[in-house]
């Protein structure tokens, strides 16, 4: 009616019947269209956009193809995709080109997966770069590297011609782009085998590394950003598999470089598992700022809690406790903490050499010797002083109470002196502190890894005020003795390797689970470094226990 009224002077009302008839036909078609597309779960505005732009292909084929593109999206993502797609002036021809690519590479499932994902989530980029993408997919290099080998993660962009500076890291991950080839070696961390210490030591050598704790996607993004810089870089690959994580990262590392790996007697690896702190509560229990009036004894005595799993008929029940438990082992039978073999199986193809070291090589005075050797092999930019590498790093003990700052107000002023109590290898890099340990303890050794740092400009104020210094000295000596005493108490609570072996003797299901894990995990190590495995006394005892029970 509105349309007829607007054109009344051209006989608009004479065409009213025909217009109504056409409108009814369109409405009928649209109603049927909505019914046919109910499984899309789209709002009406999105359905109208599809309905208005579907003439380029027959209905059934079109519906099947669009279903394929939309099926893995949630309702909001579907609507955003449809809106963006039909805002493009070449939407119809673009969809035809997508369809042709899917038909051409229908036998290469991994390529279809990455194409589909990026069409859905990076449509604008795909549209802007479709010519380059198609040239790459039809190139000889792509055929040889990806298509012929059925590579599980084919790149949608040619890495040899890619300007990495212009590509976003998240987009590069989605498109399976190999990492920039700007790293000198790979460090494979293994759970319970000094990974935190190695991360600290490597950084101290002038080596730029990515964060260790994260899933593989976040590690890739960190590594991607890291490798954009022209510096001595190394990739750190964690020894823990997050839930729903995959092996994609390992396939996107393509530069042939050495692999460095620290391994440890697997029974000793289990020791920090059964004695692991419940860090969420433990770290919060001890304040990071104290005064001379703070009741450190009460704080220290109650600050350590342990992870505590209890085996019930309903499964494992988790809580925090004042004491560790061997039942924690049941929480680690899924194998997510033992992924050395699966990483080696993929990465050994790009490894120029694999440098296995037993964890004993990075303990105490051995550490400095090991890093001197590594400096020669891997050409580290620098090394710190020997004491740095012999200092304790692990915080699965009373040292979790550190760092802490003792604040001392100066009498009759608004000023205060801060003393930072921390470990040697956590000393700030700037040279603005003096360690008070010698003035506090003379030649007595209490917790050799702890330092007591005061700023240089505050040092004379503290030392020259004899009463204040004596109060501070008395407080810090008692604080340190309390830490030492509590550490002995906690050590006596904790289970040793012999306790774990005895627990395996009594629990066949657990013993069998870890036997399968260990057999798989250390297969490659046994082949190339049998000497390391032969040195593992507790593991060899575990093997004897398994053999003993197998005979009966």
Short mmCIF file of C-alpha atoms in Angstrom, two decimals:
data_model
loop_
_atom_site.label_atom_id
_atom_site.label_comp_id
_atom_site.label_asym_id
_atom_site.label_seq_id
_atom_site.Cartn_x
_atom_site.Cartn_y
_atom_site.Cartn_z
CA UNK A 1 0.00 0.00 0.00
CA UNK A 2 2.81 2.41 0.92
CA UNK A 3 4.64 1.64 -2.30
CA UNK A 4 1.41 2.11 -4.36
CA UNK A 5 0.60 5.39 -2.64
CA UNK A 6 4.05 6.82 -3.27
CA UNK A 7 3.69 6.21 -7.02
CA UNK A 8 -0.05 7.03 -7.35
CA UNK A 9 0.63 9.57 -10.07
CA UNK A 10 2.22 6.83 -12.22
CA UNK A 11 -0.69 4.42 -11.72
CA UNK A 12 0.74 2.83 -8.59
CA UNK A 13 -2.65 1.64 -7.38
CA UNK A 14 -3.21 -0.21 -10.68
CA UNK A 15 -0.21 -2.46 -9.81
CA UNK A 16 -1.32 -3.03 -6.23
CA UNK A 17 -2.75 -6.51 -6.82
CA UNK A 18 0.43 -7.71 -8.56
CA UNK A 19 2.61 -6.25 -5.76
CA UNK A 20 0.53 -7.99 -3.10
CA UNK A 21 0.76 -11.26 -5.03
CA UNK A 22 4.58 -10.91 -5.30
CA UNK A 23 4.87 -10.03 -1.62
CA UNK A 24 2.86 -13.11 -0.64
CA UNK A 25 5.10 -15.26 -2.81
CA UNK A 26 8.27 -13.82 -1.23
CA UNK A 27 6.78 -14.21 2.24
CA UNK A 28 5.90 -17.83 1.50
CA UNK A 29 9.40 -18.49 0.21
CA UNK A 30 10.96 -16.77 3.23
CA UNK A 31 8.73 -18.71 5.63
CA UNK A 32 9.83 -21.95 3.99
CA UNK A 33 13.43 -20.71 4.03
CA UNK A 34 13.25 -20.10 7.80
CA UNK A 35 11.81 -23.56 8.31
CA UNK A 36 14.57 -25.14 6.20
CA UNK A 37 17.25 -23.24 8.12
CA UNK A 38 16.01 -23.78 11.68
CA UNK A 39 19.16 -25.68 12.59
CA UNK A 40 21.22 -22.54 11.92
CA UNK A 41 19.65 -20.90 14.99
CA UNK A 42 20.01 -17.42 13.53
CA UNK A 43 18.00 -14.31 14.20
CA UNK A 44 15.70 -12.93 11.49
CA UNK A 45 18.08 -10.18 10.36
CA UNK A 46 20.77 -12.78 9.61
CA UNK A 47 18.30 -15.04 7.83
CA UNK A 48 17.12 -12.13 5.68
CA UNK A 49 20.72 -11.42 4.66
CA UNK A 50 21.16 -15.05 3.63
CA UNK A 51 17.80 -15.12 1.86
CA UNK A 52 18.61 -12.01 -0.15
CA UNK A 53 22.01 -13.37 -1.25
CA UNK A 54 21.37 -17.01 -2.08
CA UNK A 55 20.68 -16.78 -5.78
CA UNK A 56 24.18 -17.77 -6.86
CA UNK A 57 23.73 -21.46 -5.98
CA UNK A 58 20.86 -23.93 -5.81
CA UNK A 59 19.11 -24.13 -2.46
CA UNK A 60 20.11 -27.59 -1.25
CA UNK A 61 23.76 -27.28 -2.18
CA UNK A 62 23.85 -23.80 -0.70
CA UNK A 63 22.28 -24.91 2.55
CA UNK A 64 24.73 -27.80 2.95
CA UNK A 65 27.70 -25.54 2.31
CA UNK A 66 26.54 -22.80 4.66
CA UNK A 67 25.76 -25.39 7.32
CA UNK A 68 29.33 -26.64 6.99
CA UNK A 69 30.71 -23.12 7.57
CA UNK A 70 28.43 -22.29 10.49
CA UNK A 71 28.10 -25.56 12.38
CA UNK A 72 31.02 -25.01 14.82
CA UNK A 73 30.02 -21.42 15.71
CA UNK A 74 27.86 -20.32 18.63
CA UNK A 75 24.76 -18.20 17.84
CA UNK A 76 26.53 -14.87 18.36
CA UNK A 77 29.47 -15.92 16.18
CA UNK A 78 27.10 -17.10 13.45
CA UNK A 79 25.32 -13.77 13.34
CA UNK A 80 28.59 -11.82 13.28
CA UNK A 81 29.90 -14.01 10.45
CA UNK A 82 26.75 -13.61 8.36
CA UNK A 83 26.71 -9.85 8.93
CA UNK A 84 30.36 -9.47 7.89
CA UNK A 85 30.08 -11.85 4.95
CA UNK A 86 27.20 -10.04 3.27
CA UNK A 87 28.65 -6.61 4.01
CA UNK A 88 31.44 -7.47 1.57
CA UNK A 89 30.69 -6.37 -2.01
CA UNK A 90 32.09 -9.65 -3.38
CA UNK A 91 30.36 -11.97 -0.90
CA UNK A 92 28.82 -14.26 -3.52
CA UNK A 93 31.99 -14.69 -5.56
CA UNK A 94 33.97 -15.10 -2.34
CA UNK A 95 31.79 -17.98 -1.21
CA UNK A 96 32.14 -19.60 -4.61
CA UNK A 97 35.94 -19.41 -4.31
CA UNK A 98 35.78 -20.96 -0.85
CA UNK A 99 33.61 -23.75 -2.18
CA UNK A 100 36.07 -24.43 -5.00
CA UNK A 101 38.97 -24.65 -2.53
CA UNK A 102 37.09 -27.07 -0.33
CA UNK A 103 36.26 -29.28 -3.30
CA UNK A 104 39.83 -29.17 -4.64
CA UNK A 105 41.41 -30.17 -1.30
CA UNK A 106 38.59 -32.43 -0.07
CA UNK A 107 41.05 -35.25 0.67
CA UNK A 108 43.28 -33.11 2.90
CA UNK A 109 41.27 -32.92 6.11
CA UNK A 110 43.81 -30.83 8.07
CA UNK A 111 43.72 -28.10 5.40
CA UNK A 112 39.92 -28.08 5.39
CA UNK A 113 39.94 -27.60 9.16
CA UNK A 114 42.27 -24.59 9.11
CA UNK A 115 40.47 -23.07 6.10
CA UNK A 116 37.10 -23.41 7.74
CA UNK A 117 38.29 -21.94 11.04
CA UNK A 118 39.91 -18.90 9.43
CA UNK A 119 37.01 -18.23 7.08
CA UNK A 120 34.76 -18.18 10.13
CA UNK A 121 36.96 -16.06 12.42
CA UNK A 122 39.25 -14.05 10.10
CA UNK A 123 37.03 -13.46 7.09
CA UNK A 124 38.24 -9.92 6.41
CA UNK A 125 41.90 -11.02 6.37
CA UNK A 126 41.07 -14.02 4.15
CA UNK A 127 39.19 -11.78 1.74
CA UNK A 128 42.07 -9.28 1.55
CA UNK A 129 44.71 -11.99 1.03
CA UNK A 130 42.84 -14.71 -0.84
CA UNK A 131 44.96 -14.38 -4.00
CA UNK A 132 48.19 -14.86 -2.02
CA UNK A 133 46.69 -17.78 -0.09
CA UNK A 134 45.57 -19.53 -3.28
CA UNK A 135 48.97 -18.99 -4.92
CA UNK A 136 50.63 -20.59 -1.89
CA UNK A 137 48.21 -23.54 -1.75
CA UNK A 138 48.89 -24.25 -5.43
CA UNK A 139 52.67 -23.87 -5.14
CA UNK A 140 55.26 -26.63 -5.46
CA UNK A 141 56.60 -25.80 -1.99
CA UNK A 142 53.20 -26.29 -0.36
CA UNK A 143 52.66 -29.57 -2.20
CA UNK A 144 56.01 -31.00 -1.10
CA UNK A 145 55.99 -29.77 2.51
CA UNK A 146 52.32 -30.11 3.41
CA UNK A 147 50.10 -31.79 0.82
CA UNK A 148 52.26 -34.80 -0.04
CA UNK A 149 53.20 -35.45 3.59
CA UNK A 150 49.67 -34.80 4.91
CA UNK A 151 51.20 -32.43 7.47
CA UNK A 152 48.73 -32.13 10.40
CA UNK A 153 49.01 -28.33 10.60
CA UNK A 154 49.37 -26.79 7.11
CA UNK A 155 50.16 -23.09 7.01
CA UNK A 156 47.76 -20.86 5.07
CA UNK A 157 50.57 -18.37 4.45
CA UNK A 158 53.95 -18.89 2.83
CA UNK A 159 56.44 -18.53 5.75
CA UNK A 160 59.34 -17.85 3.38
CA UNK A 161 57.65 -14.77 1.93
CA UNK A 162 55.83 -13.64 5.05
CA UNK A 163 56.58 -10.30 6.70
CA UNK A 164 56.35 -11.52 10.30
CA UNK A 165 56.42 -7.95 11.60
CA UNK A 166 53.05 -7.26 9.99
CA UNK A 167 51.27 -10.40 11.23
CA UNK A 168 49.46 -10.61 14.55
CA UNK A 169 50.59 -13.54 16.72
CA UNK A 170 47.05 -14.78 17.44
CA UNK A 171 46.23 -14.73 13.71
CA UNK A 172 49.48 -16.56 12.91
CA UNK A 173 48.54 -19.32 15.38
CA UNK A 174 45.11 -19.72 13.82
CA UNK A 175 46.68 -19.95 10.36
CA UNK A 176 49.32 -22.52 11.41
CA UNK A 177 52.19 -20.20 10.54
CA UNK A 178 55.57 -21.64 11.68
CA UNK A 179 57.36 -19.59 14.33
CA UNK A 180 59.88 -16.99 13.12
CA UNK A 181 63.25 -18.73 12.85
CA UNK A 182 64.96 -16.46 15.38
CA UNK A 183 65.92 -18.82 18.20
CA UNK A 184 69.19 -20.60 18.99
CA UNK A 185 67.99 -23.69 20.86
CA UNK A 186 64.97 -25.30 22.52
CA UNK A 187 64.76 -26.12 26.21
CA UNK A 188 62.39 -28.97 26.98
CA UNK A 189 61.24 -28.62 30.57
CA UNK A 190 60.20 -31.70 32.52
CA UNK A 191 57.96 -31.63 35.56
CA UNK A 192 59.91 -31.99 38.81
CA UNK A 193 63.29 -31.77 37.05
CA UNK A 194 64.55 -28.27 37.76
CA UNK A 195 62.61 -26.37 35.10
CA UNK A 196 62.07 -23.30 37.29
CA UNK A 197 65.77 -23.20 38.13
CA UNK A 198 66.76 -23.62 34.48
CA UNK A 199 64.46 -20.78 33.46
CA UNK A 200 66.18 -18.51 35.98
CA UNK A 201 69.68 -19.65 35.00
CA UNK A 202 69.08 -19.30 31.26
CA UNK A 203 67.74 -15.77 31.73
CA UNK A 204 70.84 -14.91 33.75
CA UNK A 205 72.99 -15.79 30.72
CA UNK A 206 71.54 -12.99 28.61
CA UNK A 207 69.11 -15.38 26.90
CA UNK A 208 65.61 -14.16 26.11
CA UNK A 209 62.98 -16.81 26.74
CA UNK A 210 59.21 -17.14 26.71
CA UNK A 211 57.06 -17.85 29.74
CA UNK A 212 57.12 -21.51 30.75
CA UNK A 213 53.73 -21.86 32.44
CA UNK A 214 50.89 -21.62 29.93
CA UNK A 215 49.12 -23.73 27.31
CA UNK A 216 50.65 -24.35 23.91
CA UNK A 217 48.68 -21.59 22.19
CA UNK A 218 49.89 -18.98 24.69
CA UNK A 219 53.45 -20.35 24.49
CA UNK A 220 53.32 -19.94 20.70
CA UNK A 221 52.10 -16.35 21.03
CA UNK A 222 54.86 -15.57 23.56
CA UNK A 223 57.49 -17.22 21.33
CA UNK A 224 56.16 -15.45 18.23
CA UNK A 225 56.49 -12.04 19.88
CA UNK A 226 59.88 -12.96 21.32
CA UNK A 227 61.28 -14.11 17.97
CA UNK A 228 60.43 -10.83 16.27
CA UNK A 229 63.41 -9.30 18.07
CA UNK A 230 66.96 -9.73 16.84
CA UNK A 231 68.56 -11.05 20.03
CA UNK A 232 69.73 -14.35 21.54
CA UNK A 233 66.41 -16.19 21.95
CA UNK A 234 65.56 -19.68 23.17
CA UNK A 235 62.22 -21.48 23.20
CA UNK A 236 61.09 -22.97 26.51
CA UNK A 237 58.59 -25.82 26.17
CA UNK A 238 56.89 -26.82 29.42
CA UNK A 239 56.67 -30.43 30.58
CA UNK A 240 53.00 -30.19 31.50
CA UNK A 241 50.02 -30.78 29.24
CA UNK A 242 47.03 -28.57 29.96
CA UNK A 243 43.52 -30.01 29.59
CA UNK A 244 42.41 -30.00 25.92
CA UNK A 245 45.88 -28.88 24.82
CA UNK A 246 47.32 -30.23 21.56
CA UNK A 247 50.65 -30.87 19.85
CA UNK A 248 50.30 -28.06 17.31
CA UNK A 249 53.08 -25.92 18.80
CA UNK A 250 55.68 -28.63 18.25
CA UNK A 251 54.85 -28.85 14.53
CA UNK A 252 55.19 -25.07 14.16
CA UNK A 253 58.82 -25.16 15.34
CA UNK A 254 60.79 -25.69 12.14
CA UNK A 255 64.32 -24.33 12.57
CA UNK A 256 66.99 -27.01 12.99
CA UNK A 257 68.55 -26.24 16.39
CA UNK A 258 69.87 -28.15 19.45
CA UNK A 259 67.42 -29.36 22.08
CA UNK A 260 68.42 -29.09 25.75
CA UNK A 261 66.65 -31.36 28.22
CA UNK A 262 67.10 -31.98 31.97
CA UNK A 263 65.86 -35.38 33.19
CA UNK A 264 65.61 -36.90 36.63
CA UNK A 265 65.08 -40.27 38.28
CA UNK A 266 61.28 -40.58 37.88
CA UNK A 267 60.80 -41.77 41.47
CA UNK A 268 62.53 -38.57 42.59
CA UNK A 269 60.22 -36.66 40.23
CA UNK A 270 57.30 -38.07 42.22
CA UNK A 271 58.72 -36.78 45.51
CA UNK A 272 57.67 -33.12 44.96
CA UNK A 273 54.29 -34.44 43.76
CA UNK A 274 53.49 -36.18 47.05
CA UNK A 275 55.04 -33.34 49.07
CA UNK A 276 53.67 -30.49 46.98
CA UNK A 277 52.57 -27.32 48.73
CA UNK A 278 49.03 -26.07 48.42
CA UNK A 279 50.41 -22.81 47.08
CA UNK A 280 47.15 -20.85 46.89
CA UNK A 281 46.91 -20.92 50.70
CA UNK A 282 50.59 -21.18 51.60
CA UNK A 283 51.69 -18.05 49.73
CA UNK A 284 48.81 -16.03 51.11
CA UNK A 285 49.48 -17.12 54.69
CA UNK A 286 52.71 -15.16 55.07
CA UNK A 287 52.55 -11.38 54.63
CA UNK A 288 54.99 -9.64 52.30
CA UNK A 289 55.50 -6.67 54.63
CA UNK A 290 56.35 -6.97 58.33
CA UNK A 291 57.56 -4.74 61.16
CA UNK A 292 59.62 -5.30 64.29
CA UNK A 293 56.34 -5.94 66.10
CA UNK A 294 55.13 -8.68 63.74
CA UNK A 295 54.60 -12.12 65.30
CA UNK A 296 56.75 -14.03 62.81
CA UNK A 297 56.70 -17.28 64.83
CA UNK A 298 52.95 -17.69 64.52
CA UNK A 299 53.07 -16.73 60.83
CA UNK A 300 55.92 -19.08 59.93
CA UNK A 301 54.58 -22.07 61.84
CA UNK A 302 51.26 -21.96 60.05
CA UNK A 303 52.21 -20.84 56.56
CA UNK A 304 52.81 -24.22 54.86
CA UNK A 305 49.90 -26.34 53.67
CA UNK A 306 50.15 -29.43 51.48
CA UNK A 307 48.11 -30.68 48.56
CA UNK A 308 46.07 -33.58 49.92
CA UNK A 309 44.09 -36.04 47.80
CA UNK A 310 41.92 -38.65 49.49
CA UNK A 311 40.84 -41.74 47.54
CA UNK A 312 37.09 -42.37 47.96
CA UNK A 313 34.47 -44.51 46.22
CA UNK A 314 33.36 -41.38 44.35
CA UNK A 315 36.91 -40.67 43.18
CA UNK A 316 39.66 -38.41 44.46
CA UNK A 317 38.69 -35.71 46.93
CA UNK A 318 40.99 -32.70 47.22
CA UNK A 319 41.74 -30.59 50.25
CA UNK A 320 44.64 -28.77 51.93
CA UNK A 321 46.39 -30.28 54.93
CA UNK A 322 49.23 -29.72 57.40
CA UNK A 323 50.76 -33.00 56.19
CA UNK A 324 51.53 -34.48 52.75
CA UNK A 325 50.06 -37.77 51.51
CA UNK A 326 51.24 -40.55 49.18
CA UNK A 327 47.69 -40.81 47.84
CA UNK A 328 48.52 -37.71 45.75
CA UNK A 329 50.10 -40.13 43.27
CA UNK A 330 46.64 -41.20 42.13
CA UNK A 331 46.00 -37.67 40.86
CA UNK A 332 48.91 -37.95 38.39
CA UNK A 333 48.16 -41.21 36.60
CA UNK A 334 46.59 -39.39 33.64
CA UNK A 335 50.11 -38.73 32.32
CA UNK A 336 49.83 -34.97 31.80
CA UNK A 337 53.04 -34.46 33.79
CA UNK A 338 54.99 -36.95 31.68
CA UNK A 339 55.08 -35.77 28.07
CA UNK A 340 58.77 -36.00 27.19
CA UNK A 341 58.36 -38.75 24.59
CA UNK A 342 55.48 -37.12 22.69
CA UNK A 343 57.51 -33.92 22.35
CA UNK A 344 60.73 -35.73 21.40
CA UNK A 345 58.93 -37.84 18.78
CA UNK A 346 57.92 -34.68 16.92
CA UNK A 347 60.87 -32.38 17.62
CA UNK A 348 63.67 -34.87 17.00
CA UNK A 349 63.11 -34.35 13.27
CA UNK A 350 64.26 -30.74 13.55
CA UNK A 351 66.88 -31.26 16.27
CA UNK A 352 70.50 -30.78 15.24
CA UNK A 353 71.34 -32.62 18.50
CA UNK A 354 69.59 -33.54 21.76
CA UNK A 355 71.54 -32.62 24.89
CA UNK A 356 70.29 -34.72 27.80
CA UNK A 357 71.57 -33.85 31.29
CA UNK A 358 70.65 -35.53 34.54
CA UNK A 359 69.34 -33.14 37.16
CA UNK A 360 72.41 -33.76 39.30
CA UNK A 361 74.25 -31.59 36.74
CA UNK A 362 72.32 -28.50 37.89
CA UNK A 363 72.59 -29.03 41.63
CA UNK A 364 74.91 -27.00 43.87
CA UNK A 365 78.44 -26.53 42.57
CA UNK A 366 77.76 -28.76 39.55
CA UNK A 367 75.56 -26.04 38.08
CA UNK A 368 78.33 -23.59 37.29
CA UNK A 369 80.41 -26.32 35.64
CA UNK A 370 77.41 -27.40 33.56
CA UNK A 371 76.67 -23.86 32.42
CA UNK A 372 80.26 -23.28 31.45
CA UNK A 373 79.98 -26.36 29.27
CA UNK A 374 76.66 -25.21 27.82
CA UNK A 375 78.13 -21.79 27.10
CA UNK A 376 80.74 -23.48 24.92
CA UNK A 377 78.21 -25.68 23.12
CA UNK A 378 75.34 -23.21 22.69
CA UNK A 379 77.37 -19.96 22.71
CA UNK A 380 75.53 -18.26 25.56
CA UNK A 381 76.04 -14.48 25.56
CA UNK A 382 77.27 -14.41 29.18
CA UNK A 383 77.42 -16.13 32.60
CA UNK A 384 76.79 -14.84 36.12
CA UNK A 385 79.20 -15.38 39.06
CA UNK A 386 79.52 -18.92 40.44
CA UNK A 387 77.57 -18.22 43.64
CA UNK A 388 74.45 -17.36 41.64
CA UNK A 389 74.27 -20.87 40.20
CA UNK A 390 74.93 -22.65 43.50
CA UNK A 391 72.11 -20.85 45.35
CA UNK A 392 68.83 -22.62 45.97
CA UNK A 393 65.96 -21.87 43.59
CA UNK A 394 63.16 -24.28 44.52
CA UNK A 395 60.41 -22.68 46.61
CA UNK A 396 58.69 -25.94 47.61
CA UNK A 397 60.00 -25.38 51.15
CA UNK A 398 59.95 -22.72 53.85
CA UNK A 399 61.54 -20.21 51.46
CA UNK A 400 58.06 -19.66 50.02
CA UNK A 401 57.77 -17.14 52.88
CA UNK A 402 60.18 -14.96 50.89
CA UNK A 403 60.55 -12.32 49.67
CA UNK A 404 59.40 -10.23 52.59
CA UNK A 405 60.18 -6.61 53.46
CA UNK A 406 60.93 -5.55 57.04
CA UNK A 407 59.94 -1.89 57.38
CA UNK A 408 61.57 0.10 60.18
CA UNK A 409 60.31 3.63 60.93
CA UNK A 410 62.97 6.18 61.89
CA UNK A 411 62.27 7.86 65.20
CA UNK A 412 60.98 11.45 65.09
CA UNK A 413 60.69 11.38 61.29
CA UNK A 414 58.23 10.21 58.66
CA UNK A 415 61.02 8.22 57.00
CA UNK A 416 61.57 4.46 57.16
CA UNK A 417 64.24 1.93 56.26
CA UNK A 418 63.24 -1.17 54.30
CA UNK A 419 65.19 -4.42 54.53
CA UNK A 420 64.39 -6.85 51.72
CA UNK A 421 64.72 -10.48 52.87
CA UNK A 422 65.03 -12.73 49.83
CA UNK A 423 67.22 -15.39 48.20
CA UNK A 424 70.56 -14.76 46.55
CA UNK A 425 69.39 -15.42 43.02
CA UNK A 426 66.45 -13.04 43.49
CA UNK A 427 68.64 -10.00 44.19
CA UNK A 428 67.47 -7.09 42.02
CA UNK A 429 69.77 -6.52 39.04
CA UNK A 430 70.47 -2.89 39.89
CA UNK A 431 73.41 -2.28 42.19
CA UNK A 432 71.64 -0.20 44.82
CA UNK A 433 71.63 -2.70 47.73
CA UNK A 434 74.07 -3.87 50.41
CA UNK A 435 73.73 -7.33 51.98
CA UNK A 436 73.65 -7.16 55.80
CA UNK A 437 74.32 -10.88 56.33
CA UNK A 438 77.92 -10.47 57.55
CA UNK A 439 76.97 -7.68 59.99
CA UNK A 440 74.02 -9.71 61.29
CA UNK A 441 75.51 -13.18 61.65
CA UNK A 442 79.30 -12.69 61.62
CA UNK A 443 80.61 -16.10 60.52
CA UNK A 444 77.57 -18.13 61.60
CA UNK A 445 75.77 -19.71 58.63
CA UNK A 446 71.99 -19.61 58.86
CA UNK A 447 70.19 -20.36 55.62
CA UNK A 448 73.10 -19.61 53.32
CA UNK A 449 70.73 -18.84 50.41
CA UNK A 450 69.04 -15.91 52.20
CA UNK A 451 70.21 -12.29 51.85
CA UNK A 452 69.17 -9.20 53.79
CA UNK A 453 69.27 -6.19 51.51
CA UNK A 454 69.22 -2.53 52.47
CA UNK A 455 69.57 0.40 50.07
CA UNK A 456 73.00 2.01 50.04
CA UNK A 457 71.66 5.38 51.12
CA UNK A 458 69.99 3.74 54.16
CA UNK A 459 72.93 1.58 55.19
CA UNK A 460 74.78 4.20 57.27
CA UNK A 461 71.53 5.35 58.91
CA UNK A 462 70.97 1.82 60.16
CA UNK A 463 74.55 0.88 61.10
CA UNK A 464 75.26 4.18 62.91
CA UNK A 465 72.12 3.91 65.02
CA UNK A 466 73.39 1.22 67.40
CA UNK A 467 70.15 0.74 69.33
CA UNK A 468 68.07 0.45 66.16
CA UNK A 469 70.59 -1.87 64.54
CA UNK A 470 70.72 -4.13 67.60
CA UNK A 471 66.91 -4.37 67.62
CA UNK A 472 66.93 -5.23 63.92
CA UNK A 473 69.73 -7.73 64.35
CA UNK A 474 67.99 -9.52 67.20
CA UNK A 475 64.71 -9.65 65.26
CA UNK A 476 66.28 -10.97 62.05
CA UNK A 477 68.38 -13.60 63.84
CA UNK A 478 65.30 -14.95 65.62
CA UNK A 479 63.26 -14.77 62.40
CA UNK A 480 65.92 -16.73 60.51
CA UNK A 481 66.28 -19.34 63.28
CA UNK A 482 62.52 -19.82 63.25
CA UNK A 483 62.60 -20.32 59.49
CA UNK A 484 65.39 -22.87 59.89
CA UNK A 485 63.57 -24.75 62.66
CA UNK A 486 60.32 -24.82 60.70
CA UNK A 487 62.16 -26.07 57.62
CA UNK A 488 63.47 -29.04 59.64
CA UNK A 489 59.93 -29.77 60.86
CA UNK A 490 58.57 -29.69 57.30
CA UNK A 491 61.40 -31.88 55.95
CA UNK A 492 60.62 -34.49 58.62
CA UNK A 493 56.99 -34.53 57.51
CA UNK A 494 57.82 -35.17 53.90
CA UNK A 495 58.01 -38.54 52.16
CA UNK A 496 61.23 -39.85 50.64
CA UNK A 497 61.81 -42.00 47.56
CA UNK A 498 61.88 -45.16 49.71
CA UNK A 499 58.40 -44.32 51.03
CA UNK A 500 57.13 -43.99 47.46
CA UNK A 501 58.65 -47.33 46.45
CA UNK A 502 57.05 -49.03 49.44
CA UNK A 503 53.70 -47.48 48.50
CA UNK A 504 54.07 -48.93 45.00
CA UNK A 505 54.70 -52.37 46.53
CA UNK A 506 51.35 -52.20 48.31
CA UNK A 507 49.25 -50.68 45.49
CA UNK A 508 49.27 -52.76 42.30
CA UNK A 509 46.90 -50.51 40.34
CA UNK A 510 49.10 -47.50 40.97
CA UNK A 511 52.29 -49.44 40.27
CA UNK A 512 50.95 -50.70 36.94
CA UNK A 513 49.82 -47.22 35.91
CA UNK A 514 53.24 -45.66 36.48
CA UNK A 515 55.03 -48.62 34.90
CA UNK A 516 53.17 -47.89 31.64
CA UNK A 517 53.89 -44.18 31.95
CA UNK A 518 57.61 -44.67 32.59
CA UNK A 519 58.05 -47.28 29.84
CA UNK A 520 56.63 -44.87 27.31
CA UNK A 521 58.18 -41.69 28.69
CA UNK A 522 61.81 -42.78 28.75
CA UNK A 523 61.95 -44.96 25.62
CA UNK A 524 64.07 -42.48 23.65
CA UNK A 525 66.34 -41.69 26.60
CA UNK A 526 67.05 -45.40 27.10
CA UNK A 527 68.13 -45.61 23.46
CA UNK A 528 70.48 -42.62 23.35
CA UNK A 529 71.59 -42.17 27.00
CA UNK A 530 71.33 -45.56 28.76
CA UNK A 531 74.05 -44.34 31.15
CA UNK A 532 71.67 -41.76 32.64
CA UNK A 533 68.94 -44.37 33.18
CA UNK A 534 71.50 -46.77 34.70
CA UNK A 535 72.40 -44.09 37.27
CA UNK A 536 68.80 -43.85 38.52
CA UNK A 537 68.91 -46.07 41.62
CA UNK A 538 65.30 -45.52 42.67
CA UNK A 539 63.91 -46.12 39.20
CA UNK A 540 65.92 -49.33 38.85
CA UNK A 541 64.57 -50.44 42.22
CA UNK A 542 61.05 -49.72 40.94
CA UNK A 543 61.73 -51.92 37.89
CA UNK A 544 62.87 -54.74 40.19
CA UNK A 545 59.66 -54.41 42.23
CA UNK A 546 57.57 -54.69 39.05
CA UNK A 547 59.55 -57.74 37.88
CA UNK A 548 59.21 -59.34 41.30
CA UNK A 549 55.42 -59.04 41.29
CA UNK A 550 55.15 -60.12 37.64
CA UNK A 551 56.72 -63.47 38.54
CA UNK A 552 53.98 -64.25 41.03
#
